[in-house]
Coordinates of C-alpha atoms and ligand atoms in Angstrom, one line a residue:
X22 CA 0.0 0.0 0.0
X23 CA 1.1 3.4 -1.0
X24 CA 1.8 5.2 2.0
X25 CA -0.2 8.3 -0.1
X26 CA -3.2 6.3 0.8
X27 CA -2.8 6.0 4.2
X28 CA -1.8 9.7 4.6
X29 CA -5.2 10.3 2.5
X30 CA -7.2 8.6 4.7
X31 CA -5.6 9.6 7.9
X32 CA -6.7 13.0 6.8
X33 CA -9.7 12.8 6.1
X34 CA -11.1 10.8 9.0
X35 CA -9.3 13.7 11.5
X36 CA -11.4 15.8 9.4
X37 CA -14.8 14.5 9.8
X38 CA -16.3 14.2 13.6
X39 CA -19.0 11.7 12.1
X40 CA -17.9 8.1 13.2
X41 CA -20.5 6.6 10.4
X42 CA -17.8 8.5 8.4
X43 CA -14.8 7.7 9.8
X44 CA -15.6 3.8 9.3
X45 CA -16.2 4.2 6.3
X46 CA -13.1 6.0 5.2
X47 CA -11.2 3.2 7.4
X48 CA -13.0 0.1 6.1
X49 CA -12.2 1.3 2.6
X50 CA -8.5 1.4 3.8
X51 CA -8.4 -2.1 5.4
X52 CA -9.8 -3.3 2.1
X53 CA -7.0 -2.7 -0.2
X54 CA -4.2 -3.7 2.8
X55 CA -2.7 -6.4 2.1
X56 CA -1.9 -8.9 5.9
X57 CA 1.9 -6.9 5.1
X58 CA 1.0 -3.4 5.6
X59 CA -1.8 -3.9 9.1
X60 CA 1.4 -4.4 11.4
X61 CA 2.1 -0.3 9.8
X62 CA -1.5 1.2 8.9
X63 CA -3.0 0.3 12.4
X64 CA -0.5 2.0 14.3
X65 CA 0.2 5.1 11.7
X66 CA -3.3 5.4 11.8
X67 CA -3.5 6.1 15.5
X68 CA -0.1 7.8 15.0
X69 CA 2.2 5.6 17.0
X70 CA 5.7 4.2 15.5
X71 CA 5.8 0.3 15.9
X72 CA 9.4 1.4 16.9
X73 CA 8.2 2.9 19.8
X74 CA 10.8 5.8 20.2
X75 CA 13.5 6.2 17.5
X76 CA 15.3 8.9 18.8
X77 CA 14.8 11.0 16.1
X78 CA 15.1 15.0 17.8
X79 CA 14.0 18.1 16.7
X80 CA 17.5 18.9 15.3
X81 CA 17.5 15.9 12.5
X82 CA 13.9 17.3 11.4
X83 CA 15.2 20.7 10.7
X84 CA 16.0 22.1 6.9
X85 CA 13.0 21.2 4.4
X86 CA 13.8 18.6 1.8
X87 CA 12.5 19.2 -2.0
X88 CA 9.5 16.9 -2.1
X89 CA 8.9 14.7 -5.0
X90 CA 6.6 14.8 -7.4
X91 CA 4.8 11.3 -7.5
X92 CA 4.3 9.3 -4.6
X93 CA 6.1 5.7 -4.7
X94 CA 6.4 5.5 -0.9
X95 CA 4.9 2.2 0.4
X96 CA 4.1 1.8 3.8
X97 CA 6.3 -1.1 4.3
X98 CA 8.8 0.8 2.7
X99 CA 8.7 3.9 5.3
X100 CA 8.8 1.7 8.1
X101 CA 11.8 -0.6 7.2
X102 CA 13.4 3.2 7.0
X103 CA 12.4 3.6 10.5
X104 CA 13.6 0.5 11.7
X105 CA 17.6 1.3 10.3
X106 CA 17.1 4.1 11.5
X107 CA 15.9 3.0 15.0
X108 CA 18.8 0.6 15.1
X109 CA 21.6 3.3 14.0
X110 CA 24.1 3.5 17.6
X111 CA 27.2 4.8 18.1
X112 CA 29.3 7.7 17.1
X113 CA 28.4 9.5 14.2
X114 CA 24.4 8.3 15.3
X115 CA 23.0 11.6 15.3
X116 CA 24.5 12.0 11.4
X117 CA 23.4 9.1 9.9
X118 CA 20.0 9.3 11.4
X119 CA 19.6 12.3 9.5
X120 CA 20.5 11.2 6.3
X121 CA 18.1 8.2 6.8
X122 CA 15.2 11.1 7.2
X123 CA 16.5 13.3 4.3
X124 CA 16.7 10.3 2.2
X125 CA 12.4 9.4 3.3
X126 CA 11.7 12.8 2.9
X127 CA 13.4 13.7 -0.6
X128 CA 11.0 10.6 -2.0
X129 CA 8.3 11.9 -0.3
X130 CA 5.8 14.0 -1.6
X131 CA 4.5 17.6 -0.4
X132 CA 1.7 15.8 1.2
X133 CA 3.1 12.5 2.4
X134 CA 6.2 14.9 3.9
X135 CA 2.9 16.6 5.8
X136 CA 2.2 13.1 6.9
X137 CA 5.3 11.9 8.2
X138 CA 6.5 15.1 9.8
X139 CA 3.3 14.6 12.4
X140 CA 4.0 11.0 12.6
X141 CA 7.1 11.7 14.0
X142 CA 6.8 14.5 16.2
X143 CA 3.4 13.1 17.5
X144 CA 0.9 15.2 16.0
X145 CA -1.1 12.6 14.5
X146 CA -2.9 11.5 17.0
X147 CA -6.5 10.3 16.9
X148 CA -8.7 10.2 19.5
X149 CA -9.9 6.9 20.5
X150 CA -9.0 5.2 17.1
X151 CA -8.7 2.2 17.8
X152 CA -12.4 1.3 18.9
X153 CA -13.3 3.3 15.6
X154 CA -10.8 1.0 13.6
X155 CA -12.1 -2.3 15.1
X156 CA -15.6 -1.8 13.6
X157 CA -14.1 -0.4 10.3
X158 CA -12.2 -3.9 10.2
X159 CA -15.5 -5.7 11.0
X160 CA -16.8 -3.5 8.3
X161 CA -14.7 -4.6 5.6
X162 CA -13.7 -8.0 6.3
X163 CA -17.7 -8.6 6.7
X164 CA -17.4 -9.9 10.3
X165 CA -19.8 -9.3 13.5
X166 CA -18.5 -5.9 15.1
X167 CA -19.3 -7.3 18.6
X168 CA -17.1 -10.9 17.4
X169 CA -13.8 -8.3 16.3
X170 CA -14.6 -6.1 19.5
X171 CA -14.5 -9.6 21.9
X172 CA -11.0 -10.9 19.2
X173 CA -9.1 -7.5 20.5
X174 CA -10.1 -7.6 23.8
X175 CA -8.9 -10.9 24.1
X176 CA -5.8 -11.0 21.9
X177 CA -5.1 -7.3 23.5
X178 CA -4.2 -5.9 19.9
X179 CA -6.1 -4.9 17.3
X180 CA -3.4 -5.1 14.7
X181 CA -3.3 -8.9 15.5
X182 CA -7.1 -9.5 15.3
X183 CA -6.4 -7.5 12.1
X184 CA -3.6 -9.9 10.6
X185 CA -5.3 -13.2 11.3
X186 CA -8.8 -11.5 10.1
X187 CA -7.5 -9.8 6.7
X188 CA -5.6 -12.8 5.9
X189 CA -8.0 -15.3 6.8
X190 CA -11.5 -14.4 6.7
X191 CA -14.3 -13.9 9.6
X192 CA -14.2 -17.8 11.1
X193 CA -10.6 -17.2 11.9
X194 CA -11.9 -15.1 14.8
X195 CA -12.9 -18.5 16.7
X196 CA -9.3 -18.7 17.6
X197 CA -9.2 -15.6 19.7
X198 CA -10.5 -17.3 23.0
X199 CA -9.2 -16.9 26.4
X200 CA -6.3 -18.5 26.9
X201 CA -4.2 -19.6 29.9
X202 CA -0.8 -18.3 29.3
X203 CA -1.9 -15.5 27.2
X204 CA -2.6 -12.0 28.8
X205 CA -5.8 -10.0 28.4
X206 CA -5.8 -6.6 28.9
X207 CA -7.1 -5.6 32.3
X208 CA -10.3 -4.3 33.2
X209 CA -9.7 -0.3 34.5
X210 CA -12.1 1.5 36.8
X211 CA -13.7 5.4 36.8
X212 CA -13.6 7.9 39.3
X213 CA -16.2 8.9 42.4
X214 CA -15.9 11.0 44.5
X215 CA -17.0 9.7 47.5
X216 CA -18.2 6.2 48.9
X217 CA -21.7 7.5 49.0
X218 CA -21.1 8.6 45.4
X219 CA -20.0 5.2 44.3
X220 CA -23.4 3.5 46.1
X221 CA -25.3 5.8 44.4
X222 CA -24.4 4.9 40.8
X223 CA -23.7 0.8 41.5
X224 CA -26.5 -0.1 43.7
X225 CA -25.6 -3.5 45.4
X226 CA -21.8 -3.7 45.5
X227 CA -18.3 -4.6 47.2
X228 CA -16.0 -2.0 48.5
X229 CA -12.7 -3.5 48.4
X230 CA -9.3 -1.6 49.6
X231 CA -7.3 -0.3 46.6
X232 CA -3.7 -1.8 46.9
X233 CA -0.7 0.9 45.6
X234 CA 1.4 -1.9 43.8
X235 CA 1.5 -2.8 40.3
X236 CA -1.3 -4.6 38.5
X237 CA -0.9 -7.9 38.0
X238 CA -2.3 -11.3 35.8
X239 CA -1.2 -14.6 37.0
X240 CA -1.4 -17.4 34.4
X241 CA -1.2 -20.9 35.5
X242 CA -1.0 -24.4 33.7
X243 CA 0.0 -27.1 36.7
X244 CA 3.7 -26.5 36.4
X245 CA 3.6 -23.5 34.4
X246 CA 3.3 -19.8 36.0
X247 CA 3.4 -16.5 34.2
X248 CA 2.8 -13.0 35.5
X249 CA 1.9 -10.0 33.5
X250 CA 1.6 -6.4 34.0
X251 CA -0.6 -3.9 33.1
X252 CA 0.9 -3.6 30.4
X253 CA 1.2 -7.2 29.1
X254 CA 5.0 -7.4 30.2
X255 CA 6.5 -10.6 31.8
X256 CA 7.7 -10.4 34.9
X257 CA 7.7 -14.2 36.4
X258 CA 11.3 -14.1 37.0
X259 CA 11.4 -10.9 38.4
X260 CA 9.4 -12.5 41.4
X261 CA 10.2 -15.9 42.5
X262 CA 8.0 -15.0 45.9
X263 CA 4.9 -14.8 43.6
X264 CA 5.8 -18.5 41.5
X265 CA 6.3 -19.7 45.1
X266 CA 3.0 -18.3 46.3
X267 CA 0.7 -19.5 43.1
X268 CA 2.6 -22.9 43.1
X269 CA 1.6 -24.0 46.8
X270 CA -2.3 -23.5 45.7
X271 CA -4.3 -26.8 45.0
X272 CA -5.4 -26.0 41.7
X273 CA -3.8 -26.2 38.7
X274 CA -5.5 -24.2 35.9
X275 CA -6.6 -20.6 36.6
X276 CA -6.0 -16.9 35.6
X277 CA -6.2 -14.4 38.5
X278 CA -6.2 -10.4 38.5
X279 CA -4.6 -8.8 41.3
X280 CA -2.2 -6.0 42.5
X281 CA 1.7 -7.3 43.6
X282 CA 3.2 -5.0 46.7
X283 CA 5.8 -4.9 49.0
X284 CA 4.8 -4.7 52.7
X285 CA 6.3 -3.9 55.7
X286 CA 7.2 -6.2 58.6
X287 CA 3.6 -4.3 60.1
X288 CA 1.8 -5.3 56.9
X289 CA 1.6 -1.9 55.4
X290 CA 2.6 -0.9 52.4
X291 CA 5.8 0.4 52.0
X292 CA 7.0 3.3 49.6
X293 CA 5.7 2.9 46.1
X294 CA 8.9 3.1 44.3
X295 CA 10.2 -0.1 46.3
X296 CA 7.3 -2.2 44.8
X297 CA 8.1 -0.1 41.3
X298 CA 11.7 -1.2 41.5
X299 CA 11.1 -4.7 42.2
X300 CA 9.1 -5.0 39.5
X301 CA 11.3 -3.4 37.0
X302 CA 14.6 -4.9 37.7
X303 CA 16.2 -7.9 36.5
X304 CA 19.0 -7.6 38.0
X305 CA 19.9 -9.1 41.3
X306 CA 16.9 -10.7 41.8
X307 CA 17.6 -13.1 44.6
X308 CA 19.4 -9.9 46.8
X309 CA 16.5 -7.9 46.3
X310 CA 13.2 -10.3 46.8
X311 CA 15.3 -10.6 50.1
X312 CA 15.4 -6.6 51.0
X313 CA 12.3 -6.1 49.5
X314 CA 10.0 -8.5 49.5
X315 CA 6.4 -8.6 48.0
X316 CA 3.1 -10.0 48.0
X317 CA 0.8 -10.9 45.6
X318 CA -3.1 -9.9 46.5
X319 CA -5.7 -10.9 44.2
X320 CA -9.1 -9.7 43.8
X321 CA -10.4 -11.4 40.6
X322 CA -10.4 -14.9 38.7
X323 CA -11.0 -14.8 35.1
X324 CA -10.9 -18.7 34.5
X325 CA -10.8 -21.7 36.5
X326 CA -9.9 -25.4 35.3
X327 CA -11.7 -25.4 31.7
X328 CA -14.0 -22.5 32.7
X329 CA -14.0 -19.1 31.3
X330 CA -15.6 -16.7 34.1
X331 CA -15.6 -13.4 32.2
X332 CA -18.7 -13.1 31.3
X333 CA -19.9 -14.1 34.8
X334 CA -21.3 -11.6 37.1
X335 CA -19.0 -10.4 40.1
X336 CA -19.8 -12.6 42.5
X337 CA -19.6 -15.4 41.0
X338 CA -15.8 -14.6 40.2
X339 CA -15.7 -13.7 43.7
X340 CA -16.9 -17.0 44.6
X341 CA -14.5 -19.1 42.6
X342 CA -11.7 -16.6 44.1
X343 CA -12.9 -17.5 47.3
X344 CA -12.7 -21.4 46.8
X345 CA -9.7 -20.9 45.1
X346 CA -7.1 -18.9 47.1
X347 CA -6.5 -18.7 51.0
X348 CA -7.7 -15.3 52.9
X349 CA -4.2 -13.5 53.1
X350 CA -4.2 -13.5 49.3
X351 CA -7.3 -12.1 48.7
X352 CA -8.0 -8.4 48.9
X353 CA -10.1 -7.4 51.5
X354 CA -13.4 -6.2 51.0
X355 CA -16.9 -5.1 52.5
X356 CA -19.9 -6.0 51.1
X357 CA -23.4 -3.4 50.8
X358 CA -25.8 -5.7 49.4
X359 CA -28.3 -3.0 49.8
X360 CA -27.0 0.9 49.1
X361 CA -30.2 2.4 50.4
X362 CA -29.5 1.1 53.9
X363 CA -27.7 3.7 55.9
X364 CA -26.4 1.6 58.2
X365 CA -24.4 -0.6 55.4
X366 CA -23.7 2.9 53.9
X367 CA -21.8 4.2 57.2
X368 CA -20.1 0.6 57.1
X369 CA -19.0 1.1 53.6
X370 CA -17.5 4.9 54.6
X371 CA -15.7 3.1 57.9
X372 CA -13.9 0.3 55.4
X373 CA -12.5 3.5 53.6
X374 CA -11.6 5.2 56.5
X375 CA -10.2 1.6 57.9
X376 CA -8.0 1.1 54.3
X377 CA -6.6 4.6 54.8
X378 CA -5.5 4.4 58.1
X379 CA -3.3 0.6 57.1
X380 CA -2.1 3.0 54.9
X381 CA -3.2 1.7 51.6
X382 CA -4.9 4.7 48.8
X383 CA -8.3 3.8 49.1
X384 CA -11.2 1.8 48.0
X385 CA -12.9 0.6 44.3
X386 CA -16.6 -0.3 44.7
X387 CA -17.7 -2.6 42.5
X388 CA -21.2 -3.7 41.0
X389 CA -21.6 -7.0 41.9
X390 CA -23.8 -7.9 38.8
X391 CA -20.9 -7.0 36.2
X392 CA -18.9 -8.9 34.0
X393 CA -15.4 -8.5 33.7
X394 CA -14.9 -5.9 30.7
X395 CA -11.1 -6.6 30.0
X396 CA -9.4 -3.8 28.3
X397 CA -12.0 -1.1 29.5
X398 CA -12.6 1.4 32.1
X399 CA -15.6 0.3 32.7
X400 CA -18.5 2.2 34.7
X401 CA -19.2 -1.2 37.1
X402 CA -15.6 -0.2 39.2
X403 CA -15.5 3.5 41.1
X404 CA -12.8 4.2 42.4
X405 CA -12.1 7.1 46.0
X406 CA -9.1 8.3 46.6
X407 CA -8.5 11.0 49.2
X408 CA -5.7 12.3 47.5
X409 CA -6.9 13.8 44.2
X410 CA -4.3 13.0 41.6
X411 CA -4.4 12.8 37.4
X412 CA -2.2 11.2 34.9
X413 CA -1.1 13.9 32.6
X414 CA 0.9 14.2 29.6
X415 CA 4.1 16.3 29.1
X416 CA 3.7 18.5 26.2
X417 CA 6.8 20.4 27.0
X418 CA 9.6 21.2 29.9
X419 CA 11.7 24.2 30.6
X420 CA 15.6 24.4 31.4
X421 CA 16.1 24.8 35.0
X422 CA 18.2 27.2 36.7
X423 CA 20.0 27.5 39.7
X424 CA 20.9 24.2 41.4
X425 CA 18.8 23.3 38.2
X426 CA 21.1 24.3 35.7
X427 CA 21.4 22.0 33.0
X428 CA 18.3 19.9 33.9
X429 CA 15.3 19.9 32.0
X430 CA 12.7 21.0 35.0
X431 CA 9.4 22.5 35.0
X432 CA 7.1 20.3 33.2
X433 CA 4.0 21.9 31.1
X434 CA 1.5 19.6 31.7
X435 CA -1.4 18.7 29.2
X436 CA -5.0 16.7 29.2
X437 CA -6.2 14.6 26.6
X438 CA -8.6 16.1 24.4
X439 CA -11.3 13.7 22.5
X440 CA -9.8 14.4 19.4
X441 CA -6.2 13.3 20.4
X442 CA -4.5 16.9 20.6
X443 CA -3.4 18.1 24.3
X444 CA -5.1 21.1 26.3
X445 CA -2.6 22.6 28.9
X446 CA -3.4 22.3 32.2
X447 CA -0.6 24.3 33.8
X448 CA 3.2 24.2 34.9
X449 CA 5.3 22.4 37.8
X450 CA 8.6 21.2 39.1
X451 CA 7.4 20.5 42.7
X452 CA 8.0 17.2 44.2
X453 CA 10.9 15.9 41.4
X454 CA 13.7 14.5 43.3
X455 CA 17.0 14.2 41.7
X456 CA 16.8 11.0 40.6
X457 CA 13.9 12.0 38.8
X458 CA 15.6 15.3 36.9
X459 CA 17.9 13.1 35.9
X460 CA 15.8 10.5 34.5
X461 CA 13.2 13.3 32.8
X462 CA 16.3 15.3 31.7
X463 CA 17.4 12.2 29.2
X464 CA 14.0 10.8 28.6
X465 CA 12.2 14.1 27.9
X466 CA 15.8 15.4 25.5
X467 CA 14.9 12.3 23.6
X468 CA 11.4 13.0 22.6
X469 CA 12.5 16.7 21.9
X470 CA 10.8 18.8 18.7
X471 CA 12.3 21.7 19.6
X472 CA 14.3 24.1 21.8
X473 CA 14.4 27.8 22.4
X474 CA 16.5 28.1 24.5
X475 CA 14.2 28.1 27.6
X476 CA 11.3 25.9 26.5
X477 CA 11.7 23.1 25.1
X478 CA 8.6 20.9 22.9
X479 CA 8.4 17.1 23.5
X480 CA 6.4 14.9 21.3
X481 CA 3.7 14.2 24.1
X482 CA 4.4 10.4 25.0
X483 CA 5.6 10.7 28.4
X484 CA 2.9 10.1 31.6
X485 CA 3.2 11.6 34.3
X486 CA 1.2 11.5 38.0
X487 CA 0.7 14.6 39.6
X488 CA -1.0 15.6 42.6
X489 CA -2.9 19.0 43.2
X490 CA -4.9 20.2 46.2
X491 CA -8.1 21.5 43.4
X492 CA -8.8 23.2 40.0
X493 CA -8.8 27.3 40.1
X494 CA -10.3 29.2 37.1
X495 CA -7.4 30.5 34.5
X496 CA -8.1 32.3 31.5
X497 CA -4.4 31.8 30.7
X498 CA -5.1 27.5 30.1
X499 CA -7.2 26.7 27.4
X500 CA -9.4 24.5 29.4
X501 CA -10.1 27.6 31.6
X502 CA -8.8 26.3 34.6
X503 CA -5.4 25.1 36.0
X504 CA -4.5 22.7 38.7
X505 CA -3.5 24.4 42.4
X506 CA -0.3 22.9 44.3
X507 CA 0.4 20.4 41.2
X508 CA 3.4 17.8 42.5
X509 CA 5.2 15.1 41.0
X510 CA 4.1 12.0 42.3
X511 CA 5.7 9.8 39.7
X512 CA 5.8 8.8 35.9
X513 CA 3.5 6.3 34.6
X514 CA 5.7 4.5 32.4
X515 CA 3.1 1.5 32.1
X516 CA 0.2 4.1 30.7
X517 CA 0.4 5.3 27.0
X518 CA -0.3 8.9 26.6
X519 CA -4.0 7.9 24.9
X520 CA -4.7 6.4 28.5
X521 CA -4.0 10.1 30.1
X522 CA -6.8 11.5 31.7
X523 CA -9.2 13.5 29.7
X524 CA -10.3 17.1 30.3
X525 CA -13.5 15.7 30.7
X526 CA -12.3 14.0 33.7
X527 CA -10.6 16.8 34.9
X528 CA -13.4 18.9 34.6
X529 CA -15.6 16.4 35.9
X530 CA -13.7 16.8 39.3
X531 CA -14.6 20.4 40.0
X532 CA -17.2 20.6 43.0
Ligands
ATP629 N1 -9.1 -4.0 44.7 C1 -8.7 -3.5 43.5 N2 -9.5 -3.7 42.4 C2 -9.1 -3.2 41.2 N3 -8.0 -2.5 41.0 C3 -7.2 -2.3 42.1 C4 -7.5 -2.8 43.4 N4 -6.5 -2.5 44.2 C5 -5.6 -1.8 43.5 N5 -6.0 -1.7 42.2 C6 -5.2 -1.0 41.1 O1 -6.0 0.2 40.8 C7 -6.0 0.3 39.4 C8 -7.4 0.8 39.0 O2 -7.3 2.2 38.8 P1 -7.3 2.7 37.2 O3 -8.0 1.7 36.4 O4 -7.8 4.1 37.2 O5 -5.8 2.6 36.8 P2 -4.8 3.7 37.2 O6 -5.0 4.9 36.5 O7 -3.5 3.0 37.1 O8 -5.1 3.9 38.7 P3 -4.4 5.0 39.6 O9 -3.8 6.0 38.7 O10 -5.6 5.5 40.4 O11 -3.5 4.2 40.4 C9 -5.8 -1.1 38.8 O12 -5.2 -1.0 37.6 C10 -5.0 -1.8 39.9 O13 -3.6 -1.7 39.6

């Protein structure tokens, strides 16, 4: 496929808001791709890099290049370009990587130069794509929209569901089923603000504590054991505590959802960033299970022996969690089978006010009628937090000063708007510790689009958790307000920026 065709397309569905439209203009797309180019269209189309980063800065993008006059680009073609380019190290990098984009952009024409330019400095993006592209697949590969939907929920990619379904028609779909030793993308929850809140909206439900550790799947086949994380990442060896854990339970075939942390001596949790580390280091793993040692604590079961329990109300999961796994590895909870009643309303607001004081973040109420929506945030979990925090994307940073010299610092912080541009939400360099400038100052130079000499432009990948004491009205932010006390709690390196918070939601959270 030509990559004119894409860039075509790409336009013209940013340019309609009708998603009627939209799948139209997509299906017609998906048609003429052959199995070759989905791996590139799906992810162009939402305007990521299969590459992930490729460390192409803002100086390599500089001079314009005379564009050509007919377009002879394929897709396939652009990205092997990106992947030499991707893979050019050492001294001289920096020069070659140029000549790789001069080269790409002297065959591209005026508007497939258009194209790639935001491709690469992350201004394509498209809100919410990928649900849109799921039904335009459907749509042209004459498959049930709910069947493709249930195929990338369960595969967790929609360019694999794509591959298999391009290549080998609708009945190829039967293969996508859950799996054991293949990870689903887990089910994410919504905001309340309060307990009573929560009740309000779910009716019946469970308020269970909300555990500040890293998300966690647990496959196992008898002998076999595999842990995920949010993000889909392996991590068994990382923590032999968890293989030893899973391994002592009578039953052989299950997959469980859950939270791993590391707890204090006292059972609470300890810092965060300990749990983090354990989780992300290979290194040393023996040493460090014994300095830091952690838990897993699950509160979900997705299958048991042969049985798929997805589509099975919460407490029946519940149940078979119950049967399956011993109290100390089960989240705690507290049940309100009936939100009206104000005396299982104040027990519901004394299990918060219990969870906070063991030191853990807070509570997620659940419905207890609701299936298990993997890959969603789905309206059946609320979560209350005391401590009002928001994922945010950094859209730019500024060059410190002072002590700061040399450091990239104050972060311009951005929401998520539906139609995958950034509004601004304000500024801050509160809360980073040292470690942290460090790691920013490389990470953040990496994604850079520019530099003025003060400010400098990132493309806007980078996730970042900030806390803020409340919203106060700004006409100098776009969204009309900014955030007050905004502090660096940490970066989200397992979130995407299309999973940053929207200005919906901040909105949502003025009282
Ligand atoms: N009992 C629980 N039930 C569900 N999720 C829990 C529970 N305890 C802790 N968690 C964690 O909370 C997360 C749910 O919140 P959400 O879906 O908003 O993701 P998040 O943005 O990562 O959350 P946050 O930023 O608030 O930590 C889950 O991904 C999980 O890691």
């Amino acid at each position: 496929m030509l990559l004119a065709a894409l860039a075509q397309v790409s336009q013209e569905v940013a340019a309609t808001s009708a998603r009627s439209k939209k799948v139209a203009l997509l299906a017609g797309l998906f048609r003429d791709a052959g199995p070759e180019d989905v791996p590139v269209v799906i992810p162009y189309l939402a305007g990521r890099l299969p590459q992930g980063r490729i460390g192409v800065g803002w100086r390599s993008l500089g001079d314009p290049v005379e564009p050509a006059a007919e377009p002879t680009l394929t897709v396939t073609g652009v990205d092997a370009r990106l992947t030499a380019l991707a893979a050019v190290s050492g001294p001289g990098s920096q020069a070659r990587r140029k000549e790789h984009l001069r080269a790409l952009f002297a065959a591209a024409t005026e508007d497939e130069q258009r194209f790639l330019r935001a491709l690469l400095t992350g201004e394509v993006r498209q809100g919410a794509l990928d649900a849109v592209a799921a039904d335009a697949l459907a749509h042209a590969a004459d498959a049930p929209p709910a069947d493709v939907r249930r195929a990338v929920m369960l595969a967790g990619s929609l360019q694999e569901v794509a591959g298999v379904l391009l290549a080998d028609g609708p009945e190829a779909l039967a293969a996508f089923r859950l799996t054991v030793g293949r990870p689903v993308q887990p089910m994410l929850a919504h905001t309340a603000a309060s307990v009573g809140e929560a009740l309000d909206k779910l009716g019946a439900c469970a308020v269970e504590e909300k555990l500040d550790g890293i998300r966690l799947q647990v496959h196992r086949d008898g002998d076999r054991i595999r842990a995920y994380t949010r993000t889909l990442d392996d991590i068994t060896d990382r923590l032999p505590e968890l293989t030893a854990a899973v391994s002592a339970l009578p039953t052989g075939r299950f997959i469980l959802d859950g939270e791993v942390i590391a707890l204090g001596e006292d059972g609470r949790p300890r810092p965060f960033q300990e749990t983090a580390s354990r989780v992300g280091s290979r290194r040393d793993v023996a040493e460090a299970a014994a300095h830091v040692p952690v838990v897993p604590v699950f509160f979900d079961a997705l299958l048991v022996d042969d049985e798929d329990l997805l589509d099975l109300p919460f407490t029946d999961r519940h149940a078979a969690l119950a049967r399956l796994l011993p109290e100390h590895l089960r989240v705690r909870r507290a049940l309100v089978p009936d939100a009206e009643d104000p005396q299982a309303r104040a027990a519901a607001d004394a299990f918060l006010a219990d969870t906070l004081e063991r030191g853990h973040e807070g509570v997620v109420v659940k419905d207890l009628t609701a299936a298990y929506s993997a890959g969603r945030r789905g309206a059946s979990w609320l979560k209350v937090k005391p401590v009002h925090t928001l994922d945010l994307v950094v859209l730019a940073v500024e060059w410190g000063s002072g002590r700061r010299t040399g450091k990239l610092s104050n972060l311009h912080l951005g929401a998520r708007r539906p139609d995958g541009t950034f509004a601004m939400l304000g500024k801050t360099f509160k809360g980073l510790t040292d470690a942290l400038l460090e790691w920013q100052t490389e990470k953040l130079g990496e994604l850079a689009t520019s530099d003025d000499g003060h400010v400098v432009t990132v493309r806007p990948e980078l996730v970042v958790e900030i806390a803020y004491d409340g919203l106060q009205r700004s006409t100098r932010y776009p969204a009309g307000v900014t955030l007050r006390f905004a502090r660096v709690l940490r970066y989200r390196d397992d979130k995407t920026a299309q999973e940053a918070d929207t200005v919906e939601t901040v909105l949502s959270r003025q009282p």
